[in-house]
PDB file of C-alpha atoms in Angstrom:
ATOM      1  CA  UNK C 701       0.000   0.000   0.000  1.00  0.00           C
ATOM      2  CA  UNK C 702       1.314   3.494  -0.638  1.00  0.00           C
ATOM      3  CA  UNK C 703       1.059   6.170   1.944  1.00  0.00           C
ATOM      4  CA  UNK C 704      -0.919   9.627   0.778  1.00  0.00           C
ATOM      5  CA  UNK C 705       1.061  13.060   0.909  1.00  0.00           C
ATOM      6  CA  UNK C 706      -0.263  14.715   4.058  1.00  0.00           C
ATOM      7  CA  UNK C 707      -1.296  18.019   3.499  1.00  0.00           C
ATOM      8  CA  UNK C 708      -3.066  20.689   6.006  1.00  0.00           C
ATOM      9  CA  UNK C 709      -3.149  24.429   5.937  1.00  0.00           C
ATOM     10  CA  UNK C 710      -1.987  25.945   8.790  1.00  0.00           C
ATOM     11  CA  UNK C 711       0.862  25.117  11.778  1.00  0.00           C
ATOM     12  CA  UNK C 712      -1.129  24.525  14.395  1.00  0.00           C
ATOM     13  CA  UNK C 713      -2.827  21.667  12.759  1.00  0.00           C
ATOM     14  CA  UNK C 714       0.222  20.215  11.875  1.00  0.00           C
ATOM     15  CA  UNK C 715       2.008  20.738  15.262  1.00  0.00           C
ATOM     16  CA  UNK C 716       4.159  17.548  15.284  1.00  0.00           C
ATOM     17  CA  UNK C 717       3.703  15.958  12.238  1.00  0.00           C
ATOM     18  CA  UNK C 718       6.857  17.230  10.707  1.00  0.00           C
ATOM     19  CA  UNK C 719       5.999  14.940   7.388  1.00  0.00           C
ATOM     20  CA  UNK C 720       2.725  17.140   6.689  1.00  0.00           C
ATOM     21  CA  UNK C 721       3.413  19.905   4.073  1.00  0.00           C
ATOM     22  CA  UNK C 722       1.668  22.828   5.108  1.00  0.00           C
ATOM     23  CA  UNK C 723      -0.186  24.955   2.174  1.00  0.00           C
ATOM     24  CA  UNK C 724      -0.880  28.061   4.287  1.00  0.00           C
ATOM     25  CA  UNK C 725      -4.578  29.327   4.861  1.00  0.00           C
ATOM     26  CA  UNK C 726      -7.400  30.483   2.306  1.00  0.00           C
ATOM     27  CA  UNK C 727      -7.818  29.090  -1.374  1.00  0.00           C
ATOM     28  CA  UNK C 728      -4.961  30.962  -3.404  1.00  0.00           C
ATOM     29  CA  UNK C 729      -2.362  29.702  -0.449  1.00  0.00           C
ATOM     30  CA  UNK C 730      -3.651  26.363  -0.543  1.00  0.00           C
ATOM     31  CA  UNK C 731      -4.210  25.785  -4.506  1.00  0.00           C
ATOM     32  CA  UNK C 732      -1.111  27.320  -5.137  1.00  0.00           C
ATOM     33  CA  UNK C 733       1.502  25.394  -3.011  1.00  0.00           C
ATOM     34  CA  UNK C 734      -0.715  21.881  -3.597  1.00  0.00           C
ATOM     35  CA  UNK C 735      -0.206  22.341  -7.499  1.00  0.00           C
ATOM     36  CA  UNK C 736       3.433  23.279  -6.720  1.00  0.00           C
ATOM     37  CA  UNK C 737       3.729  19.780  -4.215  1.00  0.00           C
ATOM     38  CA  UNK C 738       2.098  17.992  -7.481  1.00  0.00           C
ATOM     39  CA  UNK C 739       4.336  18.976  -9.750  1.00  0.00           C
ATOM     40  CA  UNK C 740       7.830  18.255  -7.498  1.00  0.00           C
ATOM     41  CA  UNK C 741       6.305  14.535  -6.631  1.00  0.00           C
ATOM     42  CA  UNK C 742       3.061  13.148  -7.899  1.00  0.00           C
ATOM     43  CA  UNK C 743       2.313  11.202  -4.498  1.00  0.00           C
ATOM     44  CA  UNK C 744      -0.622   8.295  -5.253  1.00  0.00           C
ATOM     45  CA  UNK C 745      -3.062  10.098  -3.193  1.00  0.00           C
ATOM     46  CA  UNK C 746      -3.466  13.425  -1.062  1.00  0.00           C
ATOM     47  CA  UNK C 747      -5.293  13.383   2.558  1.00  0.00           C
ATOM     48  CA  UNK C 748      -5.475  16.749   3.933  1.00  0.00           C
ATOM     49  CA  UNK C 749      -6.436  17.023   7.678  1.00  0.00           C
ATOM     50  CA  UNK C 750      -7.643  20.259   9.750  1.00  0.00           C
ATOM     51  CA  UNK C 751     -10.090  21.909  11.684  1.00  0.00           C
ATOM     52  CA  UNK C 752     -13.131  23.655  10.229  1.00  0.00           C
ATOM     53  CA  UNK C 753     -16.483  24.983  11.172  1.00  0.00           C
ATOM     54  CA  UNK C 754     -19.690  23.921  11.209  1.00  0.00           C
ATOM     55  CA  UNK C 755     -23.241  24.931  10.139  1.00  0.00           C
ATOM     56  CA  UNK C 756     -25.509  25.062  13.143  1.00  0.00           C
ATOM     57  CA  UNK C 757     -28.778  23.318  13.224  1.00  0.00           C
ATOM     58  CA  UNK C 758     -31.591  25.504  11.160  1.00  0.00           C
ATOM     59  CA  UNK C 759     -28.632  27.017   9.374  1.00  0.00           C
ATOM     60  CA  UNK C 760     -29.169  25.046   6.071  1.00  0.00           C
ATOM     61  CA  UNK C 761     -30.516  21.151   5.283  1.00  0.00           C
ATOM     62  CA  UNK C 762     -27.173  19.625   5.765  1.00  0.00           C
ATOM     63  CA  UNK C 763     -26.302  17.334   8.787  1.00  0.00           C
ATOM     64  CA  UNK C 764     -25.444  18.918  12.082  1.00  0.00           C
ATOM     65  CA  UNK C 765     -21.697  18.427  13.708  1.00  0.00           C
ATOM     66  CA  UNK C 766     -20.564  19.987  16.789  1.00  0.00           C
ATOM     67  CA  UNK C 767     -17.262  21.161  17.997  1.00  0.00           C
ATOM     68  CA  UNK C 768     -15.059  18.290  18.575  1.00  0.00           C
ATOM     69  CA  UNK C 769     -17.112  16.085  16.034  1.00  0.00           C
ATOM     70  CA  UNK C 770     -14.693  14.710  13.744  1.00  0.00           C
ATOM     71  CA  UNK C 771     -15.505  13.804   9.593  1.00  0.00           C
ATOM     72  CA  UNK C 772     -15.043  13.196   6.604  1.00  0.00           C
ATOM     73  CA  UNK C 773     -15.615  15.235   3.346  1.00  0.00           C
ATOM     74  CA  UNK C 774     -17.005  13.614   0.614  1.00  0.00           C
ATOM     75  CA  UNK C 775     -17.728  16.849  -1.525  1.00  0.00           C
ATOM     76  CA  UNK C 776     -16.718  19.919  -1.675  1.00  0.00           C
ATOM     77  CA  UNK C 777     -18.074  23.264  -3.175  1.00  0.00           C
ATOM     78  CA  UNK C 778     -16.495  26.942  -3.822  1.00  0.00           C
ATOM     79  CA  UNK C 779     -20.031  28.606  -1.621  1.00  0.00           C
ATOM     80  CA  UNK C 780     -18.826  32.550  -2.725  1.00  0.00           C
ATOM     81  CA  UNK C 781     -17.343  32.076  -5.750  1.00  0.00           C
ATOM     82  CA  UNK C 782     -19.476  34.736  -8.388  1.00  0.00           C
ATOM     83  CA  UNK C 783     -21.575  37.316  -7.950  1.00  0.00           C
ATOM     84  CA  UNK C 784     -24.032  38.387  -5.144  1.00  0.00           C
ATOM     85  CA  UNK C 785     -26.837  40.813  -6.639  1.00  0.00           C
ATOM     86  CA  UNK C 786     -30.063  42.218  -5.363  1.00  0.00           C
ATOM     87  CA  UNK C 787     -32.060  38.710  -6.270  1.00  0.00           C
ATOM     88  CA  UNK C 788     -29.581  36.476  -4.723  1.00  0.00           C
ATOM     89  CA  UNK C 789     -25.964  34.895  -5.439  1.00  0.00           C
ATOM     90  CA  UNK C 790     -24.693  34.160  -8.695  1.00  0.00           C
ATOM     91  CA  UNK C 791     -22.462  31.398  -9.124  1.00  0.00           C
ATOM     92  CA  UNK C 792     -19.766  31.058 -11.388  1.00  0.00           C
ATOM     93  CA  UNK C 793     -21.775  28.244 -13.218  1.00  0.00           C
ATOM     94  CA  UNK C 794     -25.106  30.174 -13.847  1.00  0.00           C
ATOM     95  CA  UNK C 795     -22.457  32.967 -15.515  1.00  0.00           C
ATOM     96  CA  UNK C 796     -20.894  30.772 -17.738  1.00  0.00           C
ATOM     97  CA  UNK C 797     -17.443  31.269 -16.111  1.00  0.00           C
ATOM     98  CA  UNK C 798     -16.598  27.834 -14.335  1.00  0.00           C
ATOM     99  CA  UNK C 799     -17.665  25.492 -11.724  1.00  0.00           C
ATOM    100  CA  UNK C 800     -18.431  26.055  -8.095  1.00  0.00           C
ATOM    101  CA  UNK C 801     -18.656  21.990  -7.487  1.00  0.00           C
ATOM    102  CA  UNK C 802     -19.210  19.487  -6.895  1.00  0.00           C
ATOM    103  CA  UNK C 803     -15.505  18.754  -5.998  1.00  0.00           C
ATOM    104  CA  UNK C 804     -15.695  14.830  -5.247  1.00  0.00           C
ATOM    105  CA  UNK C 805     -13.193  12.807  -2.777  1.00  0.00           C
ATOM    106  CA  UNK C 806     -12.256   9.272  -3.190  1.00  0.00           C
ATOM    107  CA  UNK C 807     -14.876   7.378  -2.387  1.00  0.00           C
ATOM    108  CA  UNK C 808     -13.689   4.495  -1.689  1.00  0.00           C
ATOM    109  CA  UNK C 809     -10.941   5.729   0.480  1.00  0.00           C
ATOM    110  CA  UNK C 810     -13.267   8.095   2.586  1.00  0.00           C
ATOM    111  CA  UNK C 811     -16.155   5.630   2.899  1.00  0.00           C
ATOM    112  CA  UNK C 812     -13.279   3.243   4.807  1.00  0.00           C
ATOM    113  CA  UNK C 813     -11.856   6.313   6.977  1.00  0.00           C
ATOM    114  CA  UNK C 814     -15.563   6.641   7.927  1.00  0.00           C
ATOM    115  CA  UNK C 815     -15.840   2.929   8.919  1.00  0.00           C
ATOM    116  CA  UNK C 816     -12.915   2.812  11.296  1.00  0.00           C
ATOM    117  CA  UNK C 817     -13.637   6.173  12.613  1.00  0.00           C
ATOM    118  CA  UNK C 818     -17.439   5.896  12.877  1.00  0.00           C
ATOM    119  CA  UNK C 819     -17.682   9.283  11.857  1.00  0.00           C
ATOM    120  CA  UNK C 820     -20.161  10.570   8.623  1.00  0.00           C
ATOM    121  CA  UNK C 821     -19.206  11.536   5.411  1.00  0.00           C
ATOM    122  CA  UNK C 822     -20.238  15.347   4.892  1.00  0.00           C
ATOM    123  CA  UNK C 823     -20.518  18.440   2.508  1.00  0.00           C
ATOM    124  CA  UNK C 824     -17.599  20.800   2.490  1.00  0.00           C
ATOM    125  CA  UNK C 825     -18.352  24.827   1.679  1.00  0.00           C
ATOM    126  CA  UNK C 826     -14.986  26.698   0.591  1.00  0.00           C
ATOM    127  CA  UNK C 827     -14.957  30.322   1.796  1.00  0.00           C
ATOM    128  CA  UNK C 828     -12.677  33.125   1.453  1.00  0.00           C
ATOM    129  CA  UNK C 829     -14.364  34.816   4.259  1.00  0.00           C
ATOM    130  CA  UNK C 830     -15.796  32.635   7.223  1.00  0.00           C
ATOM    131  CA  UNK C 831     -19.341  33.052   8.299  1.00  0.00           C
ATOM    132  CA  UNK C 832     -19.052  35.072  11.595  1.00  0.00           C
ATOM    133  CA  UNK C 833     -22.665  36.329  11.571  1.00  0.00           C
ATOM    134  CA  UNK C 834     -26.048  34.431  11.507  1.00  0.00           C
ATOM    135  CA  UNK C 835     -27.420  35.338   8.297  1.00  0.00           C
ATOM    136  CA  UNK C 836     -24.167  34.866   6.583  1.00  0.00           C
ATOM    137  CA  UNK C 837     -24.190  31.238   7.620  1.00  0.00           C
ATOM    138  CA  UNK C 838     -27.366  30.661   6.989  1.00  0.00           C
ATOM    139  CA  UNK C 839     -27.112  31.992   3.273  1.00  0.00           C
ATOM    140  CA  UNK C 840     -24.172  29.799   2.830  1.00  0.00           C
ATOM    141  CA  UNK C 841     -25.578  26.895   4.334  1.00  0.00           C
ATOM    142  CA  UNK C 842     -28.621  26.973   2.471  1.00  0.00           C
ATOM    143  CA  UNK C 843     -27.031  28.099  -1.055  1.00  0.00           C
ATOM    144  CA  UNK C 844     -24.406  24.777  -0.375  1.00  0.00           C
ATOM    145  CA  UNK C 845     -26.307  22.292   1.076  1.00  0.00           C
ATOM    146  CA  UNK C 846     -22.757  22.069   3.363  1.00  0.00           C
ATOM    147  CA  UNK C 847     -22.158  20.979   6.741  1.00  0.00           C
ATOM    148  CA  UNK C 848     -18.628  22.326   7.523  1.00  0.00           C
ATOM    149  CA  UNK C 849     -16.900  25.215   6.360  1.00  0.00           C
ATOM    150  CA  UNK C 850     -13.389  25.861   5.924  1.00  0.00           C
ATOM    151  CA  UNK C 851     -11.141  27.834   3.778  1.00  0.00           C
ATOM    152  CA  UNK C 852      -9.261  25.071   1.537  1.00  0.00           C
ATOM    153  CA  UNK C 853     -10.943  22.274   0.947  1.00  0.00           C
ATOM    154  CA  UNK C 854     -12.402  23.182  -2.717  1.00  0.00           C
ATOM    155  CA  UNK C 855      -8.447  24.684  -3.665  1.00  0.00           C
ATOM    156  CA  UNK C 856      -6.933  21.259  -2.722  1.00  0.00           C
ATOM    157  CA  UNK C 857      -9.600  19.281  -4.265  1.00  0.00           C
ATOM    158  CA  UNK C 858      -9.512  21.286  -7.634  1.00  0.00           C
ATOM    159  CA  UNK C 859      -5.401  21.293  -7.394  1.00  0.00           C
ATOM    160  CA  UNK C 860      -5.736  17.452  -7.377  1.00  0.00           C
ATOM    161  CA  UNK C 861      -8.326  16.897  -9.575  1.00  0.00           C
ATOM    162  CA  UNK C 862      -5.811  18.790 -12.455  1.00  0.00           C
ATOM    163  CA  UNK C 863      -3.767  16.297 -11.718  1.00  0.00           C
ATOM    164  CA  UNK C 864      -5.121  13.593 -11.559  1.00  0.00           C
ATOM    165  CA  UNK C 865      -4.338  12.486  -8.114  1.00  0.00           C
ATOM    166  CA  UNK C 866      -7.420  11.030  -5.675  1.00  0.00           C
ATOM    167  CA  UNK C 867      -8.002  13.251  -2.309  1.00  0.00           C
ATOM    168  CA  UNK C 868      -9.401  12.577   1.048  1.00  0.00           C
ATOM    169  CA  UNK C 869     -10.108  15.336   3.399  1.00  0.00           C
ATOM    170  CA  UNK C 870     -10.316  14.950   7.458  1.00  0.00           C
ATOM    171  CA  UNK C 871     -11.696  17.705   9.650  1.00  0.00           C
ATOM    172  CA  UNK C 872     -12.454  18.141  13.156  1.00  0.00           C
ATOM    173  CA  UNK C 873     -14.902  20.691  13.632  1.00  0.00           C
ATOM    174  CA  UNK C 874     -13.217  24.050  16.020  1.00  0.00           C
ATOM    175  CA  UNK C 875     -16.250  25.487  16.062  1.00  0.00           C
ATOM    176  CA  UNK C 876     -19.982  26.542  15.304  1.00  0.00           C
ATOM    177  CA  UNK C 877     -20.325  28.770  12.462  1.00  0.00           C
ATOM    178  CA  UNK C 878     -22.447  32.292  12.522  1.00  0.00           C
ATOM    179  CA  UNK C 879     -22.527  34.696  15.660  1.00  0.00           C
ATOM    180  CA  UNK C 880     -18.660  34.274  16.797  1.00  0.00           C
ATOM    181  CA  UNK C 881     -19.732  34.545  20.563  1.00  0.00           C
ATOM    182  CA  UNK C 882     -21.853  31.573  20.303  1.00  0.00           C
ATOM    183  CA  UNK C 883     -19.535  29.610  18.244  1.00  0.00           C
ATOM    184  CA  UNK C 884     -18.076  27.272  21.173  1.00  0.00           C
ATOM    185  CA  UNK C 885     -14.464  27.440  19.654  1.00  0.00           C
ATOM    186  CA  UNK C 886     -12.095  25.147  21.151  1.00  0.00           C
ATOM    187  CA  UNK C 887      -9.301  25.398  18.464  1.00  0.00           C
ATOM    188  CA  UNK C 888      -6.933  23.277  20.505  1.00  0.00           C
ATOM    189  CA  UNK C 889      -9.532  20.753  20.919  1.00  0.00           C
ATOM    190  CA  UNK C 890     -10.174  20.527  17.353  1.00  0.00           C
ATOM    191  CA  UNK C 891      -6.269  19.883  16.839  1.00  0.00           C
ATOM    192  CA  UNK C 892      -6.094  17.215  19.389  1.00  0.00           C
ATOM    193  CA  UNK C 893      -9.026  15.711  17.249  1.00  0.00           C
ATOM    194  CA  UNK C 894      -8.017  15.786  14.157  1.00  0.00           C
ATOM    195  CA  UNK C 895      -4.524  13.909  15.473  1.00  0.00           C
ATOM    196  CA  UNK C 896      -5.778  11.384  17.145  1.00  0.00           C
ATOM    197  CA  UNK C 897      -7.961  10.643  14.166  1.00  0.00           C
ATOM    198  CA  UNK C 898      -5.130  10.478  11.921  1.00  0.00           C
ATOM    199  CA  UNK C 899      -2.904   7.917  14.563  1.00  0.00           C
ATOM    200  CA  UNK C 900      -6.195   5.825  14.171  1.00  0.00           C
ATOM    201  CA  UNK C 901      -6.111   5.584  10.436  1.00  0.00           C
ATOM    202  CA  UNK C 902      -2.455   4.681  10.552  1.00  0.00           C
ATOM    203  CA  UNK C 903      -2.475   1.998  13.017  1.00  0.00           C
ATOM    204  CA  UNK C 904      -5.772   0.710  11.224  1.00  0.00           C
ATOM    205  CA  UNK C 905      -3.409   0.561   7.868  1.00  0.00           C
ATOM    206  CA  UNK C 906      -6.571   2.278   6.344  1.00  0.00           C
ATOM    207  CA  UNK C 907      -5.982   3.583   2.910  1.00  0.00           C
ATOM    208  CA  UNK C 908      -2.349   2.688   2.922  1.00  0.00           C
TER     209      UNK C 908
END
């Protein structure tokens, strides 16, 4: 079996995993040095681990997480990319300029993650700015479908679906998305999470 290229975005999620290549945080960071890591070493398969947010319940129709909950991503989506007008958000689809998703991960891959980890298999929402208000979370929750929300997860998955190469993405959720005083962040939590889910999937030999 061949070990994936462990990927994550910022230091403190990698804190002690010297092997992880960190991409830096947001989608031009992470896209950037991902197709950069492609094109030094096409690795079999990418897993990028982290923390993220999630959508609170009656923010949107996806599944509801809490913070320590940890999952898997088995789609992702670009939630701002296009234009927001009077009537309601354009994406970059309905302008004829792109795709906003779906971004898919390997499904075989993440459906076995899942299994040892007993933890679901979500939607992702790529920002460039996190929901810190109510209504903004709600608009992206509901426009995505998503249950977490981070800042990468579309840029890695688009980086490695150039190329070719499968993906798997691991979160831990830090925190509830919307109001930031009612968010519940535990970042360090979140870290410890995330980890400990990734020592699992190792000594399992999942994926490998």
């Amino acid at each position: 079996m061949t070990p994936p290229l462990l990927v994550c975005a910022a230091e403190v999620e990698g804190r002690g995993l010297p092997s992880a290549l960190r991409l830096g945080v947001g989608k031009v960071a992470a896209a950037v040095a991902m197709s950069e890591a492609l094109h030094r070493r096409r690795p079999a398969w990418v897993l990028l681990f982290g923390v993220c947010g999630a959508y609170p319940e009656g923010h949107g129709p996806g599944s509801r997480l809490d913070v320590g909950d940890v999952c898997l991503v088995g789609d992702e989506w670009l939630a701002d990319e296009g234009v927001a007008t009077d009537e309601g958000f354009l994406p970059l689809s309905r302008l004829g300029l792109g795709s906003n998703g779906p971004f898919h991960a390997d499904a075989e891959r993440s459906a076995a993650a899942a299994r040892v980890l007993a933890a679901p298999i979500v939607r992702g929402a790529t920002v460039s700015a996190c929901s810190g208000t109510d209504p903004r979370s709600r608009e992206l929750a509901t426009l995505t479908g998503a249950t977490v929300e981070t800042m990468e997860g579309a840029a890695v998955a688009w980086a490695c679906g150039r190329a070719g190469v499968p993906w798997v993405q691991l979160r831990c959720v830090s925190n509830r998305t919307g109001r930031r005083a009612a968010g519940g962040w535990d970042l360090p939590r979140a870290v410890t999470g995330v980890q400990e889910a990734l020592r699992r999937l190792e000594a399992a030999n999942w994926g490998m």
